[in-house]
Tab-separated table of C-alpha atoms in Angstrom:
chain	number	residue	atom	x	y	z
A	1	UNK	CA	109.873	60.368	88.518
A	2	UNK	CA	106.739	60.231	91.374
A	3	UNK	CA	107.328	64.109	92.080
A	4	UNK	CA	109.145	67.226	91.224
A	5	UNK	CA	112.464	67.701	93.560
A	6	UNK	CA	112.264	70.463	95.802
A	7	UNK	CA	114.964	71.887	95.457
A	8	UNK	CA	113.400	73.846	91.615
A	9	UNK	CA	111.760	76.490	93.967
A	10	UNK	CA	115.843	77.282	95.209
A	11	UNK	CA	115.583	78.236	91.658
A	12	UNK	CA	114.121	81.769	91.865
A	13	UNK	CA	116.275	83.144	88.735
A	14	UNK	CA	115.092	80.138	86.800
A	15	UNK	CA	113.156	81.316	83.111
A	16	UNK	CA	111.901	78.720	81.407
A	17	UNK	CA	111.036	75.372	82.410
A	18	UNK	CA	109.952	72.493	80.503
A	19	UNK	CA	108.260	69.147	81.928
A	20	UNK	CA	108.111	65.977	79.782
A	21	UNK	CA	106.842	62.256	80.136
A	22	UNK	CA	106.291	63.173	84.003
A	23	UNK	CA	102.972	60.937	84.176
A	24	UNK	CA	103.613	59.865	87.441
A	25	UNK	CA	103.978	63.414	89.364
A	26	UNK	CA	100.438	64.741	90.564
A	27	UNK	CA	100.960	68.566	90.788
A	28	UNK	CA	103.481	71.428	90.686
A	29	UNK	CA	104.725	71.537	94.297
A	30	UNK	CA	104.522	74.879	96.380
A	31	UNK	CA	107.668	75.920	96.701
A	32	UNK	CA	107.589	76.851	93.392
A	33	UNK	CA	105.395	79.259	93.656
A	34	UNK	CA	109.163	80.915	94.729
A	35	UNK	CA	109.766	80.820	90.992
A	36	UNK	CA	109.454	84.171	90.229
A	37	UNK	CA	111.371	85.433	87.286
A	38	UNK	CA	109.528	82.263	85.063
A	39	UNK	CA	108.486	83.266	81.753
A	40	UNK	CA	107.456	79.544	80.126
A	41	UNK	CA	106.490	76.593	81.732
A	42	UNK	CA	105.642	73.878	79.718
A	43	UNK	CA	104.233	70.785	80.800
A	44	UNK	CA	104.188	67.828	78.126
A	45	UNK	CA	102.719	64.495	78.898
A	46	UNK	CA	102.063	64.840	82.303
A	47	UNK	CA	99.239	62.645	82.274
A	48	UNK	CA	98.869	63.276	85.984
A	49	UNK	CA	98.713	66.315	86.750
A	50	UNK	CA	94.818	66.878	87.202
A	51	UNK	CA	94.919	70.675	88.820
A	52	UNK	CA	97.259	73.582	87.742
A	53	UNK	CA	97.562	75.301	91.262
A	54	UNK	CA	96.120	78.842	92.020
A	55	UNK	CA	99.172	80.083	93.246
A	56	UNK	CA	100.058	79.958	89.259
A	57	UNK	CA	98.967	83.773	89.480
A	58	UNK	CA	101.322	84.423	91.408
A	59	UNK	CA	103.915	84.049	88.507
A	60	UNK	CA	103.790	87.458	87.198
A	61	UNK	CA	106.332	87.266	84.947
A	62	UNK	CA	104.953	84.441	83.008
A	63	UNK	CA	104.531	85.014	79.637
A	64	UNK	CA	104.168	81.477	78.269
A	65	UNK	CA	101.573	78.674	79.429
A	66	UNK	CA	102.154	75.399	77.186
A	67	UNK	CA	100.070	71.918	78.012
A	68	UNK	CA	99.896	69.101	75.652
A	69	UNK	CA	98.989	65.453	76.433
A	70	UNK	CA	97.691	65.445	79.584
A	71	UNK	CA	93.806	63.738	80.177
A	72	UNK	CA	93.358	64.345	83.727
A	73	UNK	CA	93.084	68.566	83.481
A	74	UNK	CA	89.782	70.088	83.781
A	75	UNK	CA	90.382	73.815	83.573
A	76	UNK	CA	93.486	76.590	84.843
A	77	UNK	CA	92.935	77.870	88.073
A	78	UNK	CA	91.165	81.330	87.810
A	79	UNK	CA	93.829	83.026	89.495
A	80	UNK	CA	95.351	82.776	85.716
A	81	UNK	CA	93.768	86.357	85.593
A	82	UNK	CA	96.249	87.521	87.711
A	83	UNK	CA	99.314	86.940	85.078
A	84	UNK	CA	99.666	90.514	83.134
A	85	UNK	CA	102.364	89.113	81.561
A	86	UNK	CA	100.960	86.160	79.706
A	87	UNK	CA	100.654	86.447	76.022
A	88	UNK	CA	100.449	83.141	75.156
A	89	UNK	CA	98.201	80.028	76.569
A	90	UNK	CA	98.644	76.578	74.086
A	91	UNK	CA	96.336	73.898	75.259
A	92	UNK	CA	96.892	70.264	73.312
A	93	UNK	CA	95.484	67.016	73.447
A	94	UNK	CA	94.166	68.118	76.871
A	95	UNK	CA	90.793	65.595	76.648
A	96	UNK	CA	89.291	65.924	80.254
A	97	UNK	CA	89.552	69.727	80.122
A	98	UNK	CA	86.034	71.234	80.733
A	99	UNK	CA	86.758	74.990	80.812
A	100	UNK	CA	89.781	77.006	79.863
A	101	UNK	CA	89.754	78.496	83.456
A	102	UNK	CA	87.649	76.894	86.348
A	103	UNK	CA	84.477	78.796	87.635
A	104	UNK	CA	84.643	80.770	90.118
A	105	UNK	CA	82.042	80.157	92.896
A	106	UNK	CA	79.800	82.974	93.161
A	107	UNK	CA	79.335	84.841	90.038
A	108	UNK	CA	77.990	88.164	90.448
A	109	UNK	CA	75.038	89.179	88.516
A	110	UNK	CA	76.026	92.690	86.368
A	111	UNK	CA	73.797	95.341	85.443
A	112	UNK	CA	72.740	96.081	82.112
A	113	UNK	CA	75.843	98.722	81.483
A	114	UNK	CA	78.580	97.142	83.065
A	115	UNK	CA	81.239	94.917	81.337
A	116	UNK	CA	81.711	91.282	81.502
A	117	UNK	CA	85.537	91.182	83.456
A	118	UNK	CA	87.382	88.385	81.553
A	119	UNK	CA	88.691	85.331	82.779
A	120	UNK	CA	91.854	85.738	80.939
A	121	UNK	CA	94.876	87.776	80.988
A	122	UNK	CA	94.002	91.000	78.812
A	123	UNK	CA	97.680	90.632	77.395
A	124	UNK	CA	96.828	87.844	76.023
A	125	UNK	CA	98.428	87.916	72.476
A	126	UNK	CA	97.757	84.331	71.799
A	127	UNK	CA	95.399	80.778	72.216
A	128	UNK	CA	95.441	77.872	71.120
A	129	UNK	CA	93.715	74.591	71.829
A	130	UNK	CA	93.905	71.872	69.749
A	131	UNK	CA	91.875	68.382	70.542
A	132	UNK	CA	90.374	70.055	73.746
A	133	UNK	CA	86.629	67.591	73.292
A	134	UNK	CA	85.140	68.616	75.903
A	135	UNK	CA	85.561	72.551	76.064
A	136	UNK	CA	82.165	73.590	74.828
A	137	UNK	CA	82.601	77.682	75.475
A	138	UNK	CA	85.192	80.091	76.731
A	139	UNK	CA	84.974	82.484	80.480
A	140	UNK	CA	82.292	84.965	80.303
A	141	UNK	CA	84.623	87.821	79.014
A	142	UNK	CA	86.596	86.905	76.867
A	143	UNK	CA	85.313	89.603	74.226
A	144	UNK	CA	87.411	91.836	76.011
A	145	UNK	CA	90.791	90.314	75.101
A	146	UNK	CA	91.755	93.243	72.937
A	147	UNK	CA	94.929	92.559	72.698
A	148	UNK	CA	94.482	89.297	70.570
A	149	UNK	CA	95.753	88.836	67.773
A	150	UNK	CA	96.462	84.902	67.057
A	151	UNK	CA	93.254	82.561	67.664
A	152	UNK	CA	93.881	78.726	66.735
A	153	UNK	CA	90.775	75.892	67.412
A	154	UNK	CA	91.511	72.954	66.033
A	155	UNK	CA	89.748	69.438	66.407
A	156	UNK	CA	87.872	70.860	69.505
A	157	UNK	CA	84.007	70.267	68.001
A	158	UNK	CA	81.857	71.418	71.335
A	159	UNK	CA	82.900	74.971	70.698
A	160	UNK	CA	80.900	74.906	66.777
A	161	UNK	CA	78.078	76.623	68.782
A	162	UNK	CA	79.872	78.686	70.501
A	163	UNK	CA	81.972	80.219	67.487
A	164	UNK	CA	78.571	80.565	65.850
A	165	UNK	CA	76.904	82.612	67.946
A	166	UNK	CA	76.916	86.199	67.034
A	167	UNK	CA	78.637	88.153	69.419
A	168	UNK	CA	81.505	85.472	69.215
A	169	UNK	CA	81.400	86.129	65.196
A	170	UNK	CA	81.798	90.044	65.942
A	171	UNK	CA	84.847	89.448	68.172
A	172	UNK	CA	86.028	86.525	66.157
A	173	UNK	CA	85.883	89.423	62.828
A	174	UNK	CA	88.932	91.279	64.857
A	175	UNK	CA	91.286	88.844	65.973
A	176	UNK	CA	94.351	89.344	62.877
A	177	UNK	CA	95.365	85.247	62.160
A	178	UNK	CA	92.710	82.225	63.208
A	179	UNK	CA	92.176	79.227	62.286
A	180	UNK	CA	88.933	77.073	63.164
A	181	UNK	CA	88.498	73.853	62.298
A	182	UNK	CA	86.390	71.511	64.299
């Protein structure tokens, strides 16, 4: 399949969408932004998708985002922060992934008394990263994810230094269930 069917966006009541083994699909169709009741989006073995569109932040019912075995994806869009229902992100064997969330242009410098805003939604309860060799750190403000209960970092050697920072150790100490193996 070279592209997803246009009619897919005409299913506004769709709650779960699993797209697998679609190595010819390069992008998610613009009309998919109409899937306003979508709760779970899973992309597996979609090797040609290099960008998850900014409009993903408009899917406000999304609770789970699962991406596996994607060799082209570089980051998730910054609009992911708008997903106040998002509870789980799973990124598995995304070799090209360099940033969990795309860095925003023109970052504002914070005053000493300001807290960094997380680039991930504060509703996030579970974050799983496996085999994402290119990731070296998390977005600024990840320490503000007070609802995060499960964290798995497996076979992501680039995150070893980040995990050894004192600020990170304090953050990791408050997470209920964690598994970290480089």
